[in-house]
XYZ file of C-alpha atoms in Angstrom:
665
model
C 137.068 -65.495 187.272
C 134.671 -62.823 185.758
C 137.150 -61.737 183.214
C 138.137 -65.370 182.319
C 134.500 -65.794 181.346
C 134.159 -62.540 179.105
C 136.886 -63.886 177.367
C 135.696 -67.062 176.350
C 132.140 -65.571 175.780
C 133.979 -63.047 173.417
C 135.421 -65.706 171.858
C 131.960 -68.065 171.294
C 130.543 -64.946 169.842
C 133.405 -64.463 167.664
C 133.886 -68.092 166.648
C 131.095 -68.082 163.361
C 132.925 -65.171 161.798
C 136.260 -67.578 161.931
C 134.321 -70.896 160.331
C 132.297 -70.014 157.741
C 129.010 -72.180 156.767
C 130.303 -72.060 153.510
C 132.487 -73.499 151.351
C 135.054 -70.751 150.935
C 136.728 -71.861 147.608
C 132.927 -71.275 146.213
C 131.366 -67.972 144.887
C 131.686 -65.492 147.773
C 128.114 -63.181 148.816
C 128.960 -59.556 148.192
C 130.598 -58.235 151.518
C 130.804 -61.115 152.746
C 133.461 -62.663 155.240
C 136.081 -63.834 152.869
C 136.223 -61.963 149.245
C 137.187 -64.911 147.277
C 137.506 -64.564 143.869
C 134.701 -65.855 141.457
C 135.251 -69.596 139.575
C 134.468 -69.508 136.342
C 131.906 -72.123 134.858
C 134.192 -75.023 133.362
C 133.557 -78.899 132.066
C 135.140 -80.698 134.809
C 138.086 -83.281 134.032
C 136.770 -86.814 132.709
C 138.607 -88.848 135.345
C 136.330 -86.541 138.235
C 133.164 -86.931 136.084
C 133.793 -90.720 136.270
C 134.530 -90.957 139.800
C 130.889 -88.700 140.175
C 129.354 -91.619 138.140
C 130.790 -93.982 140.244
C 129.595 -92.469 143.336
C 125.471 -93.198 141.536
C 126.573 -96.360 140.516
C 128.675 -97.985 142.888
C 127.917 -98.247 146.816
C 129.790 -101.650 147.654
C 131.381 -104.727 146.249
C 127.624 -106.107 145.784
C 126.803 -103.078 143.110
C 129.743 -104.419 141.050
C 128.999 -107.808 140.645
C 125.606 -106.717 139.771
C 126.373 -104.869 136.687
C 129.551 -107.403 135.937
C 126.954 -110.002 135.642
C 124.564 -107.929 133.955
C 126.826 -107.552 131.418
C 127.359 -111.410 131.361
C 124.203 -112.357 130.872
C 123.288 -109.810 128.330
C 126.813 -111.562 126.047
C 124.163 -115.032 126.059
C 126.612 -116.898 129.157
C 125.412 -120.128 130.228
C 127.689 -120.254 133.155
C 128.925 -117.263 135.276
C 131.391 -117.320 138.128
C 132.241 -114.997 140.931
C 135.116 -114.994 142.730
C 135.839 -112.825 146.008
C 138.769 -111.882 148.125
C 137.686 -110.320 151.595
C 134.002 -110.311 150.651
C 134.533 -108.561 147.553
C 136.821 -105.629 148.923
C 140.381 -106.617 147.569
C 139.481 -108.445 144.380
C 136.144 -109.307 142.457
C 136.721 -111.183 139.300
C 133.499 -112.231 137.175
C 134.029 -114.628 134.418
C 131.439 -115.708 131.888
C 131.201 -117.873 128.537
C 129.472 -115.606 126.254
C 129.980 -114.383 123.299
C 132.792 -112.056 124.134
C 133.757 -108.801 123.159
C 136.679 -108.362 119.817
C 140.046 -106.793 120.701
C 139.862 -103.568 118.879
C 136.569 -102.757 120.420
C 137.760 -103.471 124.622
C 139.075 -99.624 124.614
C 136.314 -98.445 124.084
C 133.843 -100.388 126.767
C 135.780 -98.645 129.355
C 134.800 -94.885 127.978
C 131.524 -93.579 129.725
C 128.802 -93.930 127.558
C 130.045 -96.703 124.925
C 127.875 -99.734 124.446
C 126.555 -101.808 122.165
C 123.200 -102.820 123.350
C 121.392 -99.121 122.267
C 122.085 -96.997 119.365
C 118.926 -94.663 119.155
C 116.347 -92.817 121.352
C 113.899 -95.653 120.430
C 116.008 -98.696 121.461
C 116.429 -96.912 124.524
C 112.661 -96.476 124.865
C 112.198 -100.253 124.537
C 115.368 -101.461 126.213
C 115.510 -105.726 126.163
C 118.989 -105.993 127.919
C 120.494 -106.076 131.557
C 122.502 -102.983 130.998
C 122.081 -100.222 128.467
C 123.970 -97.064 129.598
C 127.801 -97.988 128.987
C 128.733 -96.606 132.367
C 129.614 -98.828 134.793
C 132.842 -100.568 133.434
C 134.437 -96.879 133.527
C 132.949 -96.048 136.686
C 134.015 -98.918 137.916
C 137.431 -98.168 136.473
C 137.778 -95.006 138.122
C 137.744 -96.271 141.404
C 139.204 -99.608 141.077
C 142.250 -101.023 139.806
C 140.380 -103.137 136.410
C 140.961 -105.771 134.101
C 139.325 -107.134 131.026
C 140.141 -110.369 129.651
C 138.280 -111.734 126.532
C 138.106 -113.765 123.900
C 135.400 -113.632 121.029
C 134.215 -117.194 119.153
C 136.383 -116.829 116.425
C 139.420 -115.517 117.843
C 143.239 -117.309 118.555
C 143.749 -115.925 121.750
C 142.190 -114.015 123.918
C 143.506 -110.165 125.270
C 143.712 -108.577 127.921
C 143.452 -104.945 129.102
C 144.359 -103.058 131.732
C 141.666 -100.307 132.577
C 144.729 -97.445 134.194
C 147.774 -98.154 131.562
C 145.481 -98.661 128.609
C 148.255 -101.588 127.542
C 146.626 -104.507 125.397
C 148.266 -107.915 126.272
C 147.555 -111.743 124.782
C 146.141 -113.123 127.838
C 145.454 -117.480 127.724
C 141.392 -118.248 128.732
C 138.761 -119.669 126.266
C 135.496 -118.166 125.022
C 134.158 -115.461 126.787
C 135.056 -112.981 129.259
C 136.443 -111.999 132.225
C 136.207 -108.684 134.485
C 138.699 -108.165 137.449
C 138.371 -106.073 139.763
C 140.866 -104.862 142.688
C 141.239 -102.863 145.805
C 137.732 -101.447 145.610
C 138.100 -97.173 146.037
C 141.631 -97.561 146.513
C 141.840 -94.039 144.877
C 139.100 -92.664 147.166
C 140.079 -93.958 150.942
C 137.470 -92.186 152.382
C 134.186 -93.820 150.882
C 136.557 -97.732 151.505
C 136.034 -96.470 154.889
C 132.384 -96.612 154.818
C 132.066 -100.211 153.667
C 130.962 -102.868 156.494
C 132.881 -105.931 157.266
C 133.883 -108.859 155.129
C 130.896 -110.519 156.145
C 128.381 -108.289 155.501
C 129.491 -107.178 151.775
C 130.184 -110.926 151.391
C 126.447 -111.336 151.887
C 125.190 -108.191 149.707
C 127.119 -110.194 147.016
C 126.011 -113.234 147.595
C 122.253 -111.984 147.736
C 123.123 -110.287 144.158
C 123.790 -112.997 142.419
C 121.103 -114.775 144.380
C 118.750 -112.306 142.473
C 119.837 -113.169 138.683
C 119.857 -116.851 139.340
C 115.985 -116.714 140.709
C 115.340 -115.039 137.007
C 117.679 -116.829 134.934
C 117.552 -120.766 135.892
C 118.902 -121.178 132.077
C 122.513 -120.113 133.446
C 124.228 -121.871 135.667
C 125.535 -119.822 138.888
C 128.635 -120.314 141.377
C 130.231 -117.516 143.859
C 133.642 -118.423 145.655
C 135.122 -116.503 148.330
C 138.824 -116.793 149.049
C 139.186 -120.243 147.171
C 136.182 -121.568 148.985
C 133.095 -122.604 146.712
C 129.747 -120.427 148.755
C 127.152 -121.194 146.343
C 126.729 -122.742 143.511
C 123.025 -122.988 141.682
C 123.145 -125.396 137.930
C 120.768 -125.170 135.442
C 117.317 -126.416 136.461
C 113.545 -125.385 135.889
C 111.836 -122.109 137.228
C 109.995 -124.603 139.854
C 113.452 -125.907 140.404
C 115.668 -122.738 140.731
C 113.098 -121.647 143.201
C 113.729 -125.022 145.380
C 117.745 -124.044 144.822
C 118.005 -120.798 145.769
C 115.512 -120.523 148.603
C 114.246 -123.843 149.904
C 112.368 -126.852 148.906
C 109.749 -124.995 151.707
C 109.249 -122.039 149.506
C 107.389 -124.118 146.829
C 106.399 -126.410 149.442
C 104.656 -123.851 150.756
C 103.581 -121.132 148.035
C 101.137 -121.669 145.096
C 101.606 -120.963 141.417
C 100.544 -118.043 139.837
C 99.915 -117.391 136.615
C 97.603 -114.543 135.125
C 97.241 -112.955 132.367
C 95.643 -109.523 131.391
C 95.947 -107.167 127.807
C 99.328 -106.753 127.570
C 100.887 -107.811 131.354
C 101.381 -111.508 132.220
C 102.559 -112.319 135.922
C 104.278 -115.558 136.893
C 106.011 -117.133 139.402
C 105.029 -118.444 143.037
C 102.636 -116.569 145.958
C 103.413 -117.707 149.727
C 100.957 -118.534 151.695
C 100.082 -116.559 154.564
C 100.583 -119.467 157.425
C 104.508 -119.177 155.313
C 104.360 -115.641 156.108
C 107.678 -114.710 157.620
C 108.851 -111.606 160.459
C 111.394 -110.482 157.575
C 110.967 -109.151 154.030
C 114.277 -111.326 152.797
C 112.238 -113.497 150.836
C 110.484 -110.621 148.599
C 111.089 -110.706 144.899
C 109.781 -109.131 141.697
C 111.164 -108.958 138.198
C 110.002 -106.402 135.558
C 111.062 -108.051 132.119
C 113.689 -109.872 134.009
C 114.990 -107.100 135.529
C 114.805 -107.430 139.638
C 113.006 -104.048 141.001
C 111.977 -102.229 144.330
C 108.969 -100.904 143.189
C 106.728 -98.672 145.818
C 103.630 -99.244 143.553
C 104.183 -102.891 143.407
C 105.054 -103.344 147.324
C 101.779 -101.659 147.685
C 99.773 -103.972 145.439
C 100.851 -107.009 146.758
C 100.247 -105.917 150.629
C 96.926 -105.355 149.619
C 96.494 -108.387 148.373
C 97.233 -110.112 151.341
C 95.616 -107.703 153.661
C 92.786 -109.746 154.545
C 94.892 -113.509 155.497
C 98.279 -111.916 156.703
C 98.332 -111.952 160.377
C 99.779 -109.096 162.184
C 103.493 -107.859 160.469
C 103.960 -110.859 159.094
C 105.422 -110.763 155.589
C 104.541 -112.846 152.807
C 106.982 -114.419 150.695
C 106.850 -114.400 146.766
C 108.853 -114.439 143.847
C 107.025 -112.941 140.679
C 107.675 -112.459 137.237
C 106.019 -109.629 135.386
C 106.095 -109.545 131.475
C 105.221 -106.523 129.943
C 106.043 -104.533 127.079
C 108.972 -102.543 127.082
C 107.524 -99.222 125.578
C 105.312 -99.310 128.584
C 107.966 -99.018 131.485
C 110.792 -96.526 131.855
C 113.734 -98.415 133.512
C 116.227 -95.838 132.833
C 114.634 -93.683 136.287
C 117.375 -95.019 138.741
C 121.168 -94.934 138.373
C 121.466 -98.721 139.692
C 118.060 -100.048 137.312
C 116.549 -100.955 141.161
C 113.541 -98.549 140.147
C 111.122 -98.617 137.021
C 108.507 -95.920 136.223
C 105.323 -97.553 134.468
C 103.121 -95.761 131.678
C 99.822 -96.985 133.009
C 100.869 -97.305 136.787
C 96.733 -98.014 138.113
C 96.355 -101.062 135.664
C 100.035 -102.577 136.624
C 99.043 -101.751 140.394
C 95.332 -103.322 139.713
C 96.577 -106.565 137.780
C 99.384 -107.364 140.621
C 96.917 -107.086 142.848
C 94.311 -109.111 140.986
C 96.808 -111.959 140.374
C 97.664 -112.387 143.317
C 94.560 -112.016 145.598
C 93.183 -115.072 142.679
C 96.144 -117.048 144.078
C 95.168 -116.869 147.422
C 91.281 -117.193 147.114
C 91.352 -121.029 146.936
C 88.418 -122.352 149.391
C 89.847 -124.579 152.659
C 90.772 -127.781 151.592
C 91.057 -127.013 147.802
C 94.784 -127.856 147.660
C 94.771 -131.301 149.668
C 96.019 -133.690 147.229
C 93.677 -137.031 146.303
C 95.195 -139.676 148.940
C 93.285 -142.257 150.885
C 93.038 -142.948 154.159
C 96.102 -144.613 155.751
C 95.485 -148.228 156.736
C 95.477 -148.308 160.907
C 98.208 -150.229 161.829
C 97.261 -153.243 163.971
C 97.996 -152.552 167.405
C 97.941 -155.257 170.476
C 93.882 -155.359 171.854
C 93.149 -153.168 174.666
C 90.802 -152.428 177.173
C 87.936 -150.552 176.324
C 88.120 -146.712 177.374
C 85.472 -146.174 180.369
C 84.076 -142.783 178.807
C 85.148 -140.195 176.776
C 87.378 -137.256 177.990
C 85.952 -134.277 179.771
C 85.594 -131.147 177.435
C 84.542 -133.407 174.680
C 81.189 -132.811 173.083
C 80.515 -136.773 172.395
C 78.541 -137.324 169.050
C 75.522 -139.124 169.581
C 74.914 -143.113 169.700
C 73.849 -143.368 166.195
C 76.555 -141.057 164.548
C 79.750 -142.246 163.222
C 83.324 -142.788 165.149
C 86.935 -142.935 164.422
C 88.341 -146.180 163.310
C 89.126 -147.279 166.185
C 85.598 -146.877 167.548
C 86.632 -143.815 170.581
C 88.143 -140.626 170.370
C 91.207 -141.422 172.164
C 92.402 -145.269 173.164
C 92.907 -145.823 176.464
C 96.734 -144.866 176.092
C 96.221 -141.513 175.258
C 98.553 -138.990 174.232
C 97.343 -135.200 175.284
C 97.020 -132.472 173.111
C 96.064 -129.677 175.360
C 94.560 -126.550 174.288
C 97.360 -124.123 174.902
C 98.910 -126.278 172.468
C 95.975 -126.213 169.742
C 95.919 -122.538 170.282
C 99.718 -121.956 169.530
C 99.071 -124.306 166.150
C 96.332 -121.312 165.533
C 97.807 -118.127 166.887
C 95.093 -117.793 168.738
C 94.253 -115.047 171.429
C 92.451 -116.087 174.721
C 88.330 -117.298 173.885
C 86.595 -114.038 174.350
C 83.350 -113.733 175.932
C 80.196 -113.255 173.895
C 79.621 -110.132 172.609
C 76.236 -108.731 173.811
C 75.863 -105.382 171.535
C 74.245 -105.807 167.741
C 76.892 -105.439 165.720
C 76.604 -102.559 163.399
C 74.540 -102.705 159.556
C 76.674 -101.110 157.016
C 74.183 -100.410 154.072
C 71.232 -102.153 155.604
C 73.711 -105.318 155.790
C 73.037 -107.092 159.311
C 75.818 -109.680 160.308
C 74.962 -113.724 160.732
C 72.849 -114.116 163.556
C 74.445 -116.230 166.470
C 71.637 -119.137 165.959
C 72.681 -122.169 164.438
C 74.993 -123.137 161.428
C 72.360 -123.259 158.047
C 73.083 -126.081 156.198
C 74.563 -125.669 153.071
C 71.626 -124.926 149.854
C 72.762 -128.089 148.068
C 71.829 -131.590 148.547
C 74.714 -132.775 150.607
C 74.985 -137.004 150.583
C 74.840 -139.308 153.478
C 77.282 -138.482 155.876
C 79.125 -141.640 155.380
C 82.567 -143.096 155.243
C 83.128 -143.432 151.811
C 82.322 -139.905 151.030
C 85.335 -138.636 152.481
C 87.512 -141.642 151.042
C 86.594 -140.449 147.681
C 87.554 -137.172 148.774
C 83.903 -135.528 148.058
C 84.620 -133.449 151.016
C 88.080 -132.210 151.327
C 88.266 -131.302 155.599
C 85.882 -134.613 155.877
C 83.525 -135.258 158.670
C 82.570 -133.985 162.009
C 83.483 -136.289 164.504
C 83.209 -133.846 168.287
C 83.790 -130.396 169.908
C 86.265 -129.645 171.978
C 85.912 -127.301 174.810
C 83.467 -125.538 172.764
C 86.206 -123.945 170.910
C 87.527 -126.182 168.316
C 85.636 -128.947 165.342
C 87.908 -132.287 164.989
C 86.515 -133.950 161.975
C 87.898 -136.805 159.949
C 88.984 -136.530 156.545
C 90.869 -138.881 153.666
C 94.313 -137.807 155.224
C 93.641 -138.086 159.110
C 92.536 -135.833 161.428
C 91.081 -131.793 160.591
C 91.139 -129.204 163.816
C 89.050 -126.066 162.669
C 89.537 -123.093 164.928
C 85.048 -122.669 164.695
C 85.268 -119.012 165.437
C 87.724 -117.926 162.937
C 86.702 -120.256 160.203
C 82.500 -119.091 160.965
C 83.974 -115.589 160.827
C 85.528 -115.705 157.381
C 82.845 -117.515 155.858
C 80.687 -114.631 156.886
C 83.113 -111.760 156.284
C 83.242 -112.972 152.772
C 79.659 -113.056 152.338
C 79.102 -110.028 153.772
C 81.867 -108.582 151.036
C 79.592 -109.612 148.368
C 76.400 -108.567 149.598
C 77.997 -104.959 150.259
C 79.744 -104.574 147.220
C 77.086 -102.896 144.988
C 75.446 -100.769 147.887
C 78.140 -98.529 149.014
C 78.774 -97.047 152.948
C 76.139 -95.677 154.411
C 76.857 -92.049 155.653
C 75.824 -90.432 158.838
C 75.617 -86.515 158.705
C 77.068 -84.261 161.525
C 74.739 -82.001 163.270
C 77.267 -79.625 163.357
C 80.701 -80.134 160.902
C 83.720 -80.459 161.852
C 86.020 -78.167 160.914
C 90.104 -78.006 160.933
C 92.661 -76.347 159.093
C 94.090 -78.390 155.988
C 97.347 -78.241 153.830
C 97.172 -77.634 150.198
C 97.489 -80.733 149.016
C 94.636 -81.838 151.556
C 92.109 -79.407 149.482
C 93.474 -80.039 146.618
C 92.625 -83.915 147.442
C 89.259 -83.323 148.423
C 88.438 -81.284 145.430
C 89.513 -83.662 143.117
C 88.125 -87.445 144.698
C 84.602 -86.086 145.693
C 83.324 -89.201 144.414
C 85.722 -91.286 146.156
C 84.969 -89.536 149.796
C 80.807 -90.339 149.166
C 81.669 -93.595 148.098
C 83.601 -94.256 151.876
C 80.445 -92.291 153.587
C 82.834 -88.874 153.917
C 81.494 -85.390 152.825
C 84.315 -82.893 152.494
C 83.775 -79.490 151.683
C 86.153 -75.732 151.595
C 85.030 -73.390 153.732
C 88.020 -71.195 153.467
C 91.319 -71.253 151.340
C 92.814 -73.136 154.517
C 89.960 -74.954 155.997
C 87.861 -77.995 155.321
C 84.424 -78.666 156.851
C 83.367 -82.697 157.333
C 79.539 -82.592 156.924
C 78.919 -86.332 157.310
C 80.700 -89.656 158.263
C 80.481 -93.765 157.891
C 77.149 -94.600 159.942
C 79.075 -97.555 161.038
C 82.143 -95.333 162.356
C 79.438 -93.198 164.662
C 82.569 -93.222 167.609
C 85.745 -92.425 165.238
C 87.198 -88.593 165.227
C 85.868 -86.840 162.389
C 89.270 -84.516 161.604
C 91.046 -87.746 162.069
C 89.422 -90.179 160.202
C 89.316 -87.120 156.740
C 93.030 -86.364 157.308
C 93.962 -90.324 157.577
C 91.738 -90.672 154.035
C 93.459 -87.894 152.436
C 96.253 -88.779 153.449
C 95.924 -92.172 151.564
C 93.990 -90.913 148.721
C 96.370 -88.696 148.264
C 99.238 -91.365 147.820
C 97.042 -93.529 145.954
C 96.645 -91.034 143.534
C 98.587 -92.875 140.588
C 97.531 -96.433 141.822
C 94.002 -97.489 142.325
C 92.162 -95.325 144.505
C 89.312 -97.725 144.286
C 91.504 -100.099 146.205
C 91.041 -97.460 149.112
C 86.942 -97.562 149.324
C 87.101 -101.535 149.169
C 89.913 -101.675 151.798
C 87.464 -99.088 154.228
C 84.504 -100.690 153.595
C 85.883 -104.447 153.926
C 87.120 -103.180 157.445
C 83.884 -102.168 158.818
C 82.503 -105.659 157.296
C 85.260 -107.202 159.044
C 83.998 -106.113 162.161
C 80.822 -107.062 161.844
C 81.833 -110.506 161.076
C 83.880 -110.714 163.707
C 81.313 -110.017 166.094
C 78.469 -112.315 163.968
C 80.531 -115.816 163.472
C 79.738 -118.279 166.090
C 81.357 -117.367 169.665
C 83.647 -119.848 171.653
C 82.320 -121.975 174.134
C 79.156 -122.553 172.012
C 77.836 -126.543 171.495
C 77.668 -126.991 168.458
C 75.545 -130.218 166.837
C 77.401 -132.424 163.753
C 74.841 -131.047 161.606
C 76.272 -127.183 162.467
C 79.492 -128.820 162.577
C 79.469 -130.776 158.897
C 77.560 -127.055 157.769
C 80.301 -125.790 158.706
C 83.023 -127.602 157.249
C 81.098 -127.430 153.983
C 80.691 -123.851 153.719
C 84.872 -123.608 154.190
C 84.925 -125.863 151.558
C 82.485 -123.354 149.252
C 84.525 -120.346 150.319
C 87.408 -118.464 148.926
C 89.947 -117.546 151.649
C 88.721 -119.415 154.221
C 92.150 -120.590 155.180
C 92.887 -117.947 157.232
C 90.130 -115.762 159.284
C 89.982 -111.868 158.793
C 93.084 -111.459 160.728
C 95.273 -113.869 159.009
C 95.524 -116.512 161.417
C 94.838 -119.981 160.462
C 91.325 -121.385 160.476
C 91.924 -125.007 159.958
C 94.803 -127.766 160.671
C 95.443 -131.280 159.293
C 96.963 -134.062 160.866
C 97.616 -137.021 158.632
C 97.711 -140.721 159.710
C 101.333 -140.863 159.646
C 101.825 -137.940 161.919
C 99.200 -139.720 164.715
C 101.023 -142.856 163.763
C 104.674 -141.150 165.227
C 102.584 -139.372 168.241
C 101.796 -143.072 169.396
C 104.944 -144.708 168.622
C 102.736 -147.253 166.268
C 104.551 -149.535 163.564
C 107.925 -149.498 165.443
């Protein structure tokens, strides 16, 4: 047994010598285990170069679809049809009715870096076409069986070119071009094994066409799979195309974006925060008509939704950024999915401001003007004896509902749990007793009764509601110290009073704090920590930004930083952790908008103060206070959501209320 163990142990020790960790065909180190001859430097064969390029351009069938549709759009097509077999693995055919390719240029179309779209460095720096490298067809042909059938407008007949044999033959088709790609990766079976199921590859191919369809509503698209029509989008307006591709709900639950700043214009639609999704599948950004996934733009959009998004929900948006072609470099990624901006900070701030302004409408501003529905006649009922428990009944002289009572005798109940689900509300918390920390001398709003708005309001009569002077209507009652019920021109409004007042206080504090910065609190004993080279460089380069955040960082040595002050409102925060976090984010935003980090840190402090300064649950409000709250919501930006992204109010229309009570049936 011992001898056997020694043999096994000896074999294990000698294993590395038997299996070198480098390619034995490469140049071996001197006196190495293998004495292979040195290889000379030489040019690679054209076929191998094309296959290397294919590895960059062609990842899966969807990559082929994207490149071929790019070419079809550049050819001026009005209709593009994509036909797939086995999710595109067995066959991909892209047909268009564009300008076509002359017969004498068909062989050139399959050569590497042969294109009609650019001819000089100046044209490359200001490229406006979808494709421009001239390598896609060559890369695709190197890993598949490819053929081109094309007919220019002035040609008597079409011609078909086989990429493998180079044979050019007459063919039958109308004006335009068809690219046939069959048996993808047949020459590289190892890569074919990495493809997913047919259904998965089909979904990626459809998504590739969907991205083009959103950007080009003037072009019709059709996708066929195994002889069956999968998707079809006819030529339409931008808004109709968005509804066709993403659904009518997206258009209904989003707001139009139209923002101009210098040489940049941003158009599209930004989804409302309450319509946010669990996935980021409805996020589309285009730069000069080209779909991109840019970290800078994604960060700007996320920051624009910070104040109004709940939890980890993902907003939906379709944005088109038009910018001078010379200000953006589209030649930084093989698949053209990423771009680089000359003025990244300008792009960041412009995108953020465009979406922020779109989302900053006060509560009720987007409600259409509509008269209050006339109640459906009902059978006479016995008067109700008393309001339901949990109601804060209005005074005798206060206006009542059209029926004269909050609810009739035959009442359909909506429990507090039902209402809490509408608002994604947590359980009501107990009133906060400790005073909120101040920022630069600012104190949170007291818990005293809500002050009426400064402007003189008209009498609280029904006419003002019907005329749409008050989008959120007039207060009727308070439910369980949590919700305010109001009547407006559309029906019943239910307001989460704490969430609504929290947003009002928060926005007011932000306005007041913009000119003051964040107060700093010196530390009696500086907190030192071992810092990386990047952290030290960032601390030295961003002293002004750090001071604006209430942080004082100074080097103690080549590898040590000391924290000498921190924000006064974060007295309980660990100064080292806080400093590291801020330095990390400042380094990440080196090419973007560093001022946004300062604003965000300040806003987080103010949001905490506003939460504790707003009216608390279980506090009874008078009708005057309730109406003051509604008027302030109508005048406050972003009052549709609280500081945590939860909705502050919901509308129940008369039609929905009639359906609850089966009226008119």
